[in-house]
């Protein structure tokens, strides 16, 4: 069959947004040095480790993955790629980004293909070799740049969608049980990040002081600030802003008026909300609402 050519993205690439609206799939090689800043996005992410090792902080747990492991990251969950020098240089992995709308279309109203992405649970799986090979082959076919005897880009795109439909059918069936969860010893739970998340969620609409958070986690303010940044790579202030913006997007999707969202999410005033929203998403909340409505009409 010859050499298989794949869509490729360097491990140094920092891009964490989709160019298309439906999905993107790449092979990434080398140490994940390009996306170490904690971030979130409004699409699902699947990472399959083909060779070597890979680590990621997702919400409040760091996962240390090896060959054959899968990491399933839900929408709007804070995460980053954790580079470990000397371990990740030979890493090869397939990264799939896919929108909620695309998964709904693949399910065609007959099956919920979003069920494999956990809400507040573990995100990593290691499947028996037989099932892993099925999933791997489907991903490899989708990540190929071309298929012999298949003419044109449109033909390849239809072929890719068929592979992804089968992939998520198998994946959801496997994740429905609790037999293939990741080995606990291969992940680290960060209680500090969990407690901060709990406090933010409970007091989202309020002004949250650093002193209050430090007291809640039973640490001195300066040790708390230093330790939190060591774990997440973000200051507490930046992390809190990101959480507020995630909630803002959720409220906008629910139809909450733009003029009310900033207060629900705890911003001091509308101008502060607008400035932070534009910085993170490159558009105003009003434009984001219009973008959502346009997507609903097209769907």
PDB file of C-alpha atoms in Angstrom:
ATOM      1  CA  UNK A   1       0.000   0.000   0.000  1.00  0.00           C
ATOM      2  CA  UNK A   2       3.008   2.303   0.407  1.00  0.00           C
ATOM      3  CA  UNK A   3       3.557   5.111   2.874  1.00  0.00           C
ATOM      4  CA  UNK A   4       0.415   6.475   4.521  1.00  0.00           C
ATOM      5  CA  UNK A   5       0.365  10.258   4.482  1.00  0.00           C
ATOM      6  CA  UNK A   6      -1.597  11.940   7.229  1.00  0.00           C
ATOM      7  CA  UNK A   7      -2.846  15.415   8.015  1.00  0.00           C
ATOM      8  CA  UNK A   8      -0.086  16.701  10.272  1.00  0.00           C
ATOM      9  CA  UNK A   9       0.232  19.324  12.999  1.00  0.00           C
ATOM     10  CA  UNK A  10       3.470  19.996  14.862  1.00  0.00           C
ATOM     11  CA  UNK A  11       3.552  19.438  18.610  1.00  0.00           C
ATOM     12  CA  UNK A  12       4.741  23.050  18.849  1.00  0.00           C
ATOM     13  CA  UNK A  13       1.565  24.404  17.223  1.00  0.00           C
ATOM     14  CA  UNK A  14      -0.419  26.537  19.687  1.00  0.00           C
ATOM     15  CA  UNK A  15      -3.694  26.680  17.732  1.00  0.00           C
ATOM     16  CA  UNK A  16      -6.681  25.639  19.828  1.00  0.00           C
ATOM     17  CA  UNK A  17      -9.562  26.648  17.557  1.00  0.00           C
ATOM     18  CA  UNK A  18     -11.125  24.950  14.564  1.00  0.00           C
ATOM     19  CA  UNK A  19     -10.750  26.468  11.120  1.00  0.00           C
ATOM     20  CA  UNK A  20     -13.783  24.500   9.920  1.00  0.00           C
ATOM     21  CA  UNK A  21     -17.143  24.345  11.682  1.00  0.00           C
ATOM     22  CA  UNK A  22     -17.558  20.558  11.880  1.00  0.00           C
ATOM     23  CA  UNK A  23     -14.339  18.720  12.752  1.00  0.00           C
ATOM     24  CA  UNK A  24     -10.582  18.579  12.273  1.00  0.00           C
ATOM     25  CA  UNK A  25      -8.302  15.570  12.656  1.00  0.00           C
ATOM     26  CA  UNK A  26      -4.501  15.551  12.712  1.00  0.00           C
ATOM     27  CA  UNK A  27      -1.520  13.459  13.600  1.00  0.00           C
ATOM     28  CA  UNK A  28       0.717  15.302  16.051  1.00  0.00           C
ATOM     29  CA  UNK A  29       4.321  14.330  16.629  1.00  0.00           C
ATOM     30  CA  UNK A  30       6.857  15.299  19.221  1.00  0.00           C
ATOM     31  CA  UNK A  31       6.664  16.936  22.611  1.00  0.00           C
ATOM     32  CA  UNK A  32       3.416  18.890  23.214  1.00  0.00           C
ATOM     33  CA  UNK A  33       5.120  22.222  23.822  1.00  0.00           C
ATOM     34  CA  UNK A  34       2.670  24.389  21.883  1.00  0.00           C
ATOM     35  CA  UNK A  35      -0.513  24.246  23.972  1.00  0.00           C
ATOM     36  CA  UNK A  36       0.729  24.223  27.542  1.00  0.00           C
ATOM     37  CA  UNK A  37      -1.389  27.246  28.522  1.00  0.00           C
ATOM     38  CA  UNK A  38      -4.629  26.123  30.136  1.00  0.00           C
ATOM     39  CA  UNK A  39      -7.556  26.697  27.787  1.00  0.00           C
ATOM     40  CA  UNK A  40     -11.058  25.571  26.850  1.00  0.00           C
ATOM     41  CA  UNK A  41     -13.078  25.353  23.647  1.00  0.00           C
ATOM     42  CA  UNK A  42     -16.654  24.824  22.530  1.00  0.00           C
ATOM     43  CA  UNK A  43     -16.001  21.499  20.796  1.00  0.00           C
ATOM     44  CA  UNK A  44     -15.097  17.993  21.893  1.00  0.00           C
ATOM     45  CA  UNK A  45     -11.536  16.662  21.740  1.00  0.00           C
ATOM     46  CA  UNK A  46     -10.286  13.080  21.371  1.00  0.00           C
ATOM     47  CA  UNK A  47      -6.604  12.232  21.791  1.00  0.00           C
ATOM     48  CA  UNK A  48      -5.310   8.774  20.898  1.00  0.00           C
ATOM     49  CA  UNK A  49      -1.682   7.966  21.782  1.00  0.00           C
ATOM     50  CA  UNK A  50      -0.102   6.019  18.915  1.00  0.00           C
ATOM     51  CA  UNK A  51       3.449   5.941  20.242  1.00  0.00           C
ATOM     52  CA  UNK A  52       5.321   7.164  23.303  1.00  0.00           C
ATOM     53  CA  UNK A  53       3.746   9.017  26.221  1.00  0.00           C
ATOM     54  CA  UNK A  54       1.522  12.052  26.703  1.00  0.00           C
ATOM     55  CA  UNK A  55       0.192  13.966  29.728  1.00  0.00           C
ATOM     56  CA  UNK A  56      -2.704  16.373  30.171  1.00  0.00           C
ATOM     57  CA  UNK A  57      -4.434  18.236  32.978  1.00  0.00           C
ATOM     58  CA  UNK A  58      -8.215  18.050  32.506  1.00  0.00           C
ATOM     59  CA  UNK A  59     -10.283  19.940  35.070  1.00  0.00           C
ATOM     60  CA  UNK A  60      -8.765  18.748  38.357  1.00  0.00           C
ATOM     61  CA  UNK A  61      -6.874  15.613  37.292  1.00  0.00           C
ATOM     62  CA  UNK A  62      -3.617  15.046  35.425  1.00  0.00           C
ATOM     63  CA  UNK A  63      -3.558  11.976  33.178  1.00  0.00           C
ATOM     64  CA  UNK A  64      -0.301  10.273  32.174  1.00  0.00           C
ATOM     65  CA  UNK A  65      -1.107   8.364  29.018  1.00  0.00           C
ATOM     66  CA  UNK A  66       0.869   5.704  27.169  1.00  0.00           C
ATOM     67  CA  UNK A  67       0.583   3.936  23.829  1.00  0.00           C
ATOM     68  CA  UNK A  68      -2.990   2.802  23.161  1.00  0.00           C
ATOM     69  CA  UNK A  69      -4.672   5.181  25.622  1.00  0.00           C
ATOM     70  CA  UNK A  70      -7.585   7.482  24.757  1.00  0.00           C
ATOM     71  CA  UNK A  71      -8.346  10.865  26.331  1.00  0.00           C
ATOM     72  CA  UNK A  72     -11.884  12.250  25.820  1.00  0.00           C
ATOM     73  CA  UNK A  73     -12.173  15.951  26.698  1.00  0.00           C
ATOM     74  CA  UNK A  74     -15.695  17.445  26.988  1.00  0.00           C
ATOM     75  CA  UNK A  75     -16.673  20.898  25.732  1.00  0.00           C
ATOM     76  CA  UNK A  76     -15.851  23.959  27.858  1.00  0.00           C
ATOM     77  CA  UNK A  77     -13.637  22.092  30.320  1.00  0.00           C
ATOM     78  CA  UNK A  78     -10.363  23.718  31.358  1.00  0.00           C
ATOM     79  CA  UNK A  79      -7.329  21.675  30.250  1.00  0.00           C
ATOM     80  CA  UNK A  80      -3.775  21.879  29.005  1.00  0.00           C
ATOM     81  CA  UNK A  81      -1.043  19.608  27.699  1.00  0.00           C
ATOM     82  CA  UNK A  82       1.593  18.879  30.292  1.00  0.00           C
ATOM     83  CA  UNK A  83       5.063  18.479  28.781  1.00  0.00           C
ATOM     84  CA  UNK A  84       7.436  16.162  30.668  1.00  0.00           C
ATOM     85  CA  UNK A  85      11.004  16.587  29.427  1.00  0.00           C
ATOM     86  CA  UNK A  86      12.695  13.348  28.442  1.00  0.00           C
ATOM     87  CA  UNK A  87       9.421  11.412  28.155  1.00  0.00           C
ATOM     88  CA  UNK A  88       7.357  13.063  25.428  1.00  0.00           C
ATOM     89  CA  UNK A  89       9.866  13.711  22.636  1.00  0.00           C
ATOM     90  CA  UNK A  90       8.871  10.523  20.779  1.00  0.00           C
ATOM     91  CA  UNK A  91       5.140  11.009  21.272  1.00  0.00           C
ATOM     92  CA  UNK A  92       2.820  10.431  18.304  1.00  0.00           C
ATOM     93  CA  UNK A  93      -0.896  10.938  18.698  1.00  0.00           C
ATOM     94  CA  UNK A  94      -4.047  11.524  16.706  1.00  0.00           C
ATOM     95  CA  UNK A  95      -6.016  14.584  17.772  1.00  0.00           C
ATOM     96  CA  UNK A  96      -9.665  14.922  16.751  1.00  0.00           C
ATOM     97  CA  UNK A  97     -11.702  18.079  17.303  1.00  0.00           C
ATOM     98  CA  UNK A  98     -15.421  17.711  16.615  1.00  0.00           C
ATOM     99  CA  UNK A  99     -18.391  20.000  17.182  1.00  0.00           C
ATOM    100  CA  UNK A 100     -21.593  19.159  19.020  1.00  0.00           C
ATOM    101  CA  UNK A 101     -23.555  19.776  15.816  1.00  0.00           C
ATOM    102  CA  UNK A 102     -21.390  17.368  13.821  1.00  0.00           C
ATOM    103  CA  UNK A 103     -21.885  14.598  16.397  1.00  0.00           C
ATOM    104  CA  UNK A 104     -25.633  15.197  16.294  1.00  0.00           C
ATOM    105  CA  UNK A 105     -25.621  14.892  12.513  1.00  0.00           C
ATOM    106  CA  UNK A 106     -23.553  11.708  12.632  1.00  0.00           C
ATOM    107  CA  UNK A 107     -26.073  10.239  15.104  1.00  0.00           C
ATOM    108  CA  UNK A 108     -28.885  11.218  12.718  1.00  0.00           C
ATOM    109  CA  UNK A 109     -31.375  11.482  15.551  1.00  0.00           C
ATOM    110  CA  UNK A 110     -31.096   7.753  16.281  1.00  0.00           C
ATOM    111  CA  UNK A 111     -28.191   7.707  18.737  1.00  0.00           C
ATOM    112  CA  UNK A 112     -26.590  10.137  21.183  1.00  0.00           C
ATOM    113  CA  UNK A 113     -22.921  10.072  20.195  1.00  0.00           C
ATOM    114  CA  UNK A 114     -21.965  12.626  22.869  1.00  0.00           C
ATOM    115  CA  UNK A 115     -22.439  10.141  25.704  1.00  0.00           C
ATOM    116  CA  UNK A 116     -18.801   9.010  25.632  1.00  0.00           C
ATOM    117  CA  UNK A 117     -17.666  12.419  26.874  1.00  0.00           C
ATOM    118  CA  UNK A 118     -17.912  12.458  30.673  1.00  0.00           C
ATOM    119  CA  UNK A 119     -19.444  15.200  32.760  1.00  0.00           C
ATOM    120  CA  UNK A 120     -17.302  15.524  35.857  1.00  0.00           C
ATOM    121  CA  UNK A 121     -15.905  11.985  35.625  1.00  0.00           C
ATOM    122  CA  UNK A 122     -12.699  10.378  34.442  1.00  0.00           C
ATOM    123  CA  UNK A 123     -11.694  11.238  30.887  1.00  0.00           C
ATOM    124  CA  UNK A 124      -9.166   8.514  30.011  1.00  0.00           C
ATOM    125  CA  UNK A 125      -9.644   4.931  28.806  1.00  0.00           C
ATOM    126  CA  UNK A 126      -7.492   1.939  27.954  1.00  0.00           C
ATOM    127  CA  UNK A 127      -9.399  -0.625  25.877  1.00  0.00           C
ATOM    128  CA  UNK A 128      -8.462  -4.264  25.211  1.00  0.00           C
ATOM    129  CA  UNK A 129      -6.210  -4.681  22.174  1.00  0.00           C
ATOM    130  CA  UNK A 130      -8.961  -5.953  19.854  1.00  0.00           C
ATOM    131  CA  UNK A 131     -11.184  -2.904  20.456  1.00  0.00           C
ATOM    132  CA  UNK A 132      -8.231  -0.509  20.424  1.00  0.00           C
ATOM    133  CA  UNK A 133      -7.227  -1.753  16.966  1.00  0.00           C
ATOM    134  CA  UNK A 134     -10.757  -1.203  15.629  1.00  0.00           C
ATOM    135  CA  UNK A 135     -10.813   2.368  16.943  1.00  0.00           C
ATOM    136  CA  UNK A 136      -7.244   3.038  15.811  1.00  0.00           C
ATOM    137  CA  UNK A 137      -7.918   1.853  12.250  1.00  0.00           C
ATOM    138  CA  UNK A 138     -10.992   4.083  11.949  1.00  0.00           C
ATOM    139  CA  UNK A 139      -9.041   7.129  13.144  1.00  0.00           C
ATOM    140  CA  UNK A 140      -6.058   6.378  10.899  1.00  0.00           C
ATOM    141  CA  UNK A 141      -8.338   6.148   7.856  1.00  0.00           C
ATOM    142  CA  UNK A 142      -9.926   9.493   8.735  1.00  0.00           C
ATOM    143  CA  UNK A 143      -6.565  11.219   9.275  1.00  0.00           C
ATOM    144  CA  UNK A 144      -5.146  10.058   5.918  1.00  0.00           C
ATOM    145  CA  UNK A 145      -4.725  12.818   3.339  1.00  0.00           C
ATOM    146  CA  UNK A 146      -6.042  10.636   0.516  1.00  0.00           C
ATOM    147  CA  UNK A 147      -7.542   7.223  -0.153  1.00  0.00           C
ATOM    148  CA  UNK A 148      -6.480   5.196  -3.239  1.00  0.00           C
ATOM    149  CA  UNK A 149      -9.187   4.926  -5.915  1.00  0.00           C
ATOM    150  CA  UNK A 150     -11.288   7.625  -4.240  1.00  0.00           C
ATOM    151  CA  UNK A 151     -11.614  10.689  -6.421  1.00  0.00           C
ATOM    152  CA  UNK A 152     -11.824  14.257  -5.198  1.00  0.00           C
ATOM    153  CA  UNK A 153     -11.955  16.089  -1.885  1.00  0.00           C
ATOM    154  CA  UNK A 154     -15.712  15.629  -1.520  1.00  0.00           C
ATOM    155  CA  UNK A 155     -15.381  11.858  -1.840  1.00  0.00           C
ATOM    156  CA  UNK A 156     -12.685  11.849   0.840  1.00  0.00           C
ATOM    157  CA  UNK A 157     -14.841  13.982   3.139  1.00  0.00           C
ATOM    158  CA  UNK A 158     -17.784  11.562   2.836  1.00  0.00           C
ATOM    159  CA  UNK A 159     -15.381   8.686   3.497  1.00  0.00           C
ATOM    160  CA  UNK A 160     -14.052  10.481   6.609  1.00  0.00           C
ATOM    161  CA  UNK A 161     -17.565  11.038   7.963  1.00  0.00           C
ATOM    162  CA  UNK A 162     -18.305   7.336   7.575  1.00  0.00           C
ATOM    163  CA  UNK A 163     -15.164   6.469   9.556  1.00  0.00           C
ATOM    164  CA  UNK A 164     -16.056   8.961  12.289  1.00  0.00           C
ATOM    165  CA  UNK A 165     -19.619   7.644  12.550  1.00  0.00           C
ATOM    166  CA  UNK A 166     -18.322   4.108  13.080  1.00  0.00           C
ATOM    167  CA  UNK A 167     -15.639   5.352  15.454  1.00  0.00           C
ATOM    168  CA  UNK A 168     -18.143   7.078  17.743  1.00  0.00           C
ATOM    169  CA  UNK A 169     -20.590   4.174  17.572  1.00  0.00           C
ATOM    170  CA  UNK A 170     -17.885   1.818  18.836  1.00  0.00           C
ATOM    171  CA  UNK A 171     -16.533   4.352  21.320  1.00  0.00           C
ATOM    172  CA  UNK A 172     -19.919   5.004  22.925  1.00  0.00           C
ATOM    173  CA  UNK A 173     -20.640   1.289  23.208  1.00  0.00           C
ATOM    174  CA  UNK A 174     -17.306   0.716  24.957  1.00  0.00           C
ATOM    175  CA  UNK A 175     -17.638   3.729  27.270  1.00  0.00           C
ATOM    176  CA  UNK A 176     -21.158   2.740  28.339  1.00  0.00           C
ATOM    177  CA  UNK A 177     -19.702   0.231  30.783  1.00  0.00           C
ATOM    178  CA  UNK A 178     -17.212   0.885  33.554  1.00  0.00           C
ATOM    179  CA  UNK A 179     -14.693  -1.831  32.648  1.00  0.00           C
ATOM    180  CA  UNK A 180     -12.193   0.214  30.671  1.00  0.00           C
ATOM    181  CA  UNK A 181     -11.580   3.286  32.802  1.00  0.00           C
ATOM    182  CA  UNK A 182      -7.998   4.460  33.034  1.00  0.00           C
ATOM    183  CA  UNK A 183      -5.835   2.930  35.767  1.00  0.00           C
ATOM    184  CA  UNK A 184      -6.066   5.218  38.810  1.00  0.00           C
ATOM    185  CA  UNK A 185      -2.325   4.995  39.434  1.00  0.00           C
ATOM    186  CA  UNK A 186      -1.723   6.611  36.024  1.00  0.00           C
ATOM    187  CA  UNK A 187      -3.509   9.816  36.991  1.00  0.00           C
ATOM    188  CA  UNK A 188      -3.186  12.389  39.766  1.00  0.00           C
ATOM    189  CA  UNK A 189      -6.174  14.080  41.378  1.00  0.00           C
ATOM    190  CA  UNK A 190      -5.604  17.729  42.327  1.00  0.00           C
ATOM    191  CA  UNK A 191      -7.839  18.473  45.295  1.00  0.00           C
ATOM    192  CA  UNK A 192      -6.826  22.139  45.299  1.00  0.00           C
ATOM    193  CA  UNK A 193      -8.115  22.690  41.740  1.00  0.00           C
ATOM    194  CA  UNK A 194     -11.310  20.779  42.567  1.00  0.00           C
ATOM    195  CA  UNK A 195     -11.987  22.937  45.635  1.00  0.00           C
ATOM    196  CA  UNK A 196     -11.370  26.152  43.702  1.00  0.00           C
ATOM    197  CA  UNK A 197     -13.778  24.972  40.991  1.00  0.00           C
ATOM    198  CA  UNK A 198     -16.412  24.128  43.597  1.00  0.00           C
ATOM    199  CA  UNK A 199     -16.119  27.556  45.220  1.00  0.00           C
ATOM    200  CA  UNK A 200     -16.259  29.410  41.896  1.00  0.00           C
ATOM    201  CA  UNK A 201     -19.342  27.464  40.758  1.00  0.00           C
ATOM    202  CA  UNK A 202     -21.122  28.171  44.059  1.00  0.00           C
ATOM    203  CA  UNK A 203     -20.303  31.900  44.014  1.00  0.00           C
ATOM    204  CA  UNK A 204     -20.170  32.623  40.282  1.00  0.00           C
ATOM    205  CA  UNK A 205     -22.450  35.679  40.379  1.00  0.00           C
ATOM    206  CA  UNK A 206     -20.529  37.282  43.253  1.00  0.00           C
ATOM    207  CA  UNK A 207     -17.264  39.187  43.544  1.00  0.00           C
ATOM    208  CA  UNK A 208     -14.736  36.515  44.577  1.00  0.00           C
ATOM    209  CA  UNK A 209     -11.739  37.705  46.576  1.00  0.00           C
ATOM    210  CA  UNK A 210      -8.401  35.873  46.578  1.00  0.00           C
ATOM    211  CA  UNK A 211      -8.403  36.012  50.365  1.00  0.00           C
ATOM    212  CA  UNK A 212     -11.739  34.154  50.454  1.00  0.00           C
ATOM    213  CA  UNK A 213     -10.453  31.420  48.150  1.00  0.00           C
ATOM    214  CA  UNK A 214      -7.239  31.015  50.164  1.00  0.00           C
ATOM    215  CA  UNK A 215      -9.258  30.710  53.369  1.00  0.00           C
ATOM    216  CA  UNK A 216     -11.587  28.167  51.744  1.00  0.00           C
ATOM    217  CA  UNK A 217      -8.672  25.882  50.807  1.00  0.00           C
ATOM    218  CA  UNK A 218      -6.936  26.473  54.175  1.00  0.00           C
ATOM    219  CA  UNK A 219      -3.775  28.048  52.774  1.00  0.00           C
ATOM    220  CA  UNK A 220      -2.000  31.342  53.149  1.00  0.00           C
ATOM    221  CA  UNK A 221      -2.802  33.682  50.285  1.00  0.00           C
ATOM    222  CA  UNK A 222       0.686  33.724  48.775  1.00  0.00           C
ATOM    223  CA  UNK A 223       1.260  29.977  49.035  1.00  0.00           C
ATOM    224  CA  UNK A 224      -2.155  29.374  47.495  1.00  0.00           C
ATOM    225  CA  UNK A 225      -1.432  31.705  44.551  1.00  0.00           C
ATOM    226  CA  UNK A 226       1.942  30.086  43.893  1.00  0.00           C
ATOM    227  CA  UNK A 227       0.703  26.507  44.219  1.00  0.00           C
ATOM    228  CA  UNK A 228      -2.330  27.092  41.995  1.00  0.00           C
ATOM    229  CA  UNK A 229      -0.189  28.523  39.203  1.00  0.00           C
ATOM    230  CA  UNK A 230       2.223  25.578  39.500  1.00  0.00           C
ATOM    231  CA  UNK A 231      -0.676  23.163  38.912  1.00  0.00           C
ATOM    232  CA  UNK A 232      -2.576  25.004  36.178  1.00  0.00           C
ATOM    233  CA  UNK A 233      -0.093  27.388  34.571  1.00  0.00           C
ATOM    234  CA  UNK A 234      -2.585  30.229  35.141  1.00  0.00           C
ATOM    235  CA  UNK A 235      -2.989  32.845  37.826  1.00  0.00           C
ATOM    236  CA  UNK A 236      -6.131  32.456  39.936  1.00  0.00           C
ATOM    237  CA  UNK A 237      -7.468  35.692  38.416  1.00  0.00           C
ATOM    238  CA  UNK A 238      -7.067  34.397  34.837  1.00  0.00           C
ATOM    239  CA  UNK A 239      -8.563  31.047  35.757  1.00  0.00           C
ATOM    240  CA  UNK A 240     -11.575  32.737  37.356  1.00  0.00           C
ATOM    241  CA  UNK A 241     -12.059  34.908  34.261  1.00  0.00           C
ATOM    242  CA  UNK A 242     -12.022  31.826  32.044  1.00  0.00           C
ATOM    243  CA  UNK A 243     -14.638  30.114  34.219  1.00  0.00           C
ATOM    244  CA  UNK A 244     -16.849  33.208  34.072  1.00  0.00           C
ATOM    245  CA  UNK A 245     -16.552  33.318  30.265  1.00  0.00           C
ATOM    246  CA  UNK A 246     -17.440  29.632  29.949  1.00  0.00           C
ATOM    247  CA  UNK A 247     -20.578  30.296  32.007  1.00  0.00           C
ATOM    248  CA  UNK A 248     -21.327  33.372  29.876  1.00  0.00           C
ATOM    249  CA  UNK A 249     -21.325  31.259  26.712  1.00  0.00           C
ATOM    250  CA  UNK A 250     -23.662  28.759  28.358  1.00  0.00           C
ATOM    251  CA  UNK A 251     -26.059  31.529  29.408  1.00  0.00           C
ATOM    252  CA  UNK A 252     -26.029  33.065  25.926  1.00  0.00           C
ATOM    253  CA  UNK A 253     -26.926  29.674  24.457  1.00  0.00           C
ATOM    254  CA  UNK A 254     -29.864  29.442  26.864  1.00  0.00           C
ATOM    255  CA  UNK A 255     -31.180  32.749  25.540  1.00  0.00           C
ATOM    256  CA  UNK A 256     -30.383  34.912  28.575  1.00  0.00           C
ATOM    257  CA  UNK A 257     -30.274  38.567  27.374  1.00  0.00           C
ATOM    258  CA  UNK A 258     -26.762  39.906  26.782  1.00  0.00           C
ATOM    259  CA  UNK A 259     -27.467  42.767  29.184  1.00  0.00           C
ATOM    260  CA  UNK A 260     -28.059  40.272  32.025  1.00  0.00           C
ATOM    261  CA  UNK A 261     -25.304  37.755  31.342  1.00  0.00           C
ATOM    262  CA  UNK A 262     -22.466  39.830  32.778  1.00  0.00           C
ATOM    263  CA  UNK A 263     -24.153  40.016  36.192  1.00  0.00           C
ATOM    264  CA  UNK A 264     -25.048  36.302  36.249  1.00  0.00           C
ATOM    265  CA  UNK A 265     -21.393  35.478  35.586  1.00  0.00           C
ATOM    266  CA  UNK A 266     -19.954  37.827  38.195  1.00  0.00           C
ATOM    267  CA  UNK A 267     -18.350  40.548  36.079  1.00  0.00           C
ATOM    268  CA  UNK A 268     -18.247  43.936  37.782  1.00  0.00           C
ATOM    269  CA  UNK A 269     -19.895  45.739  34.850  1.00  0.00           C
ATOM    270  CA  UNK A 270     -20.771  45.292  31.175  1.00  0.00           C
ATOM    271  CA  UNK A 271     -17.614  47.006  29.883  1.00  0.00           C
ATOM    272  CA  UNK A 272     -15.415  44.555  31.799  1.00  0.00           C
ATOM    273  CA  UNK A 273     -17.467  41.632  30.461  1.00  0.00           C
ATOM    274  CA  UNK A 274     -17.273  42.952  26.891  1.00  0.00           C
ATOM    275  CA  UNK A 275     -13.508  43.522  27.056  1.00  0.00           C
ATOM    276  CA  UNK A 276     -12.791  40.030  28.397  1.00  0.00           C
ATOM    277  CA  UNK A 277     -15.217  38.331  26.009  1.00  0.00           C
ATOM    278  CA  UNK A 278     -13.713  40.021  22.951  1.00  0.00           C
ATOM    279  CA  UNK A 279     -10.191  39.186  24.088  1.00  0.00           C
ATOM    280  CA  UNK A 280     -11.022  35.485  24.493  1.00  0.00           C
ATOM    281  CA  UNK A 281     -13.363  34.874  21.543  1.00  0.00           C
ATOM    282  CA  UNK A 282     -12.528  37.637  19.069  1.00  0.00           C
ATOM    283  CA  UNK A 283     -16.129  38.886  18.920  1.00  0.00           C
ATOM    284  CA  UNK A 284     -18.695  40.650  21.071  1.00  0.00           C
ATOM    285  CA  UNK A 285     -21.335  38.712  23.057  1.00  0.00           C
ATOM    286  CA  UNK A 286     -23.976  40.079  20.654  1.00  0.00           C
ATOM    287  CA  UNK A 287     -22.042  38.751  17.641  1.00  0.00           C
ATOM    288  CA  UNK A 288     -21.604  35.412  19.418  1.00  0.00           C
ATOM    289  CA  UNK A 289     -25.377  35.208  19.992  1.00  0.00           C
ATOM    290  CA  UNK A 290     -25.980  35.959  16.292  1.00  0.00           C
ATOM    291  CA  UNK A 291     -23.441  33.264  15.352  1.00  0.00           C
ATOM    292  CA  UNK A 292     -25.294  30.730  17.517  1.00  0.00           C
ATOM    293  CA  UNK A 293     -28.654  31.647  16.002  1.00  0.00           C
ATOM    294  CA  UNK A 294     -27.262  31.325  12.485  1.00  0.00           C
ATOM    295  CA  UNK A 295     -25.945  27.855  13.327  1.00  0.00           C
ATOM    296  CA  UNK A 296     -29.371  26.813  14.675  1.00  0.00           C
ATOM    297  CA  UNK A 297     -31.066  27.940  11.446  1.00  0.00           C
ATOM    298  CA  UNK A 298     -28.565  26.045   9.296  1.00  0.00           C
ATOM    299  CA  UNK A 299     -28.891  22.938  11.480  1.00  0.00           C
TER     300      UNK A 299
END
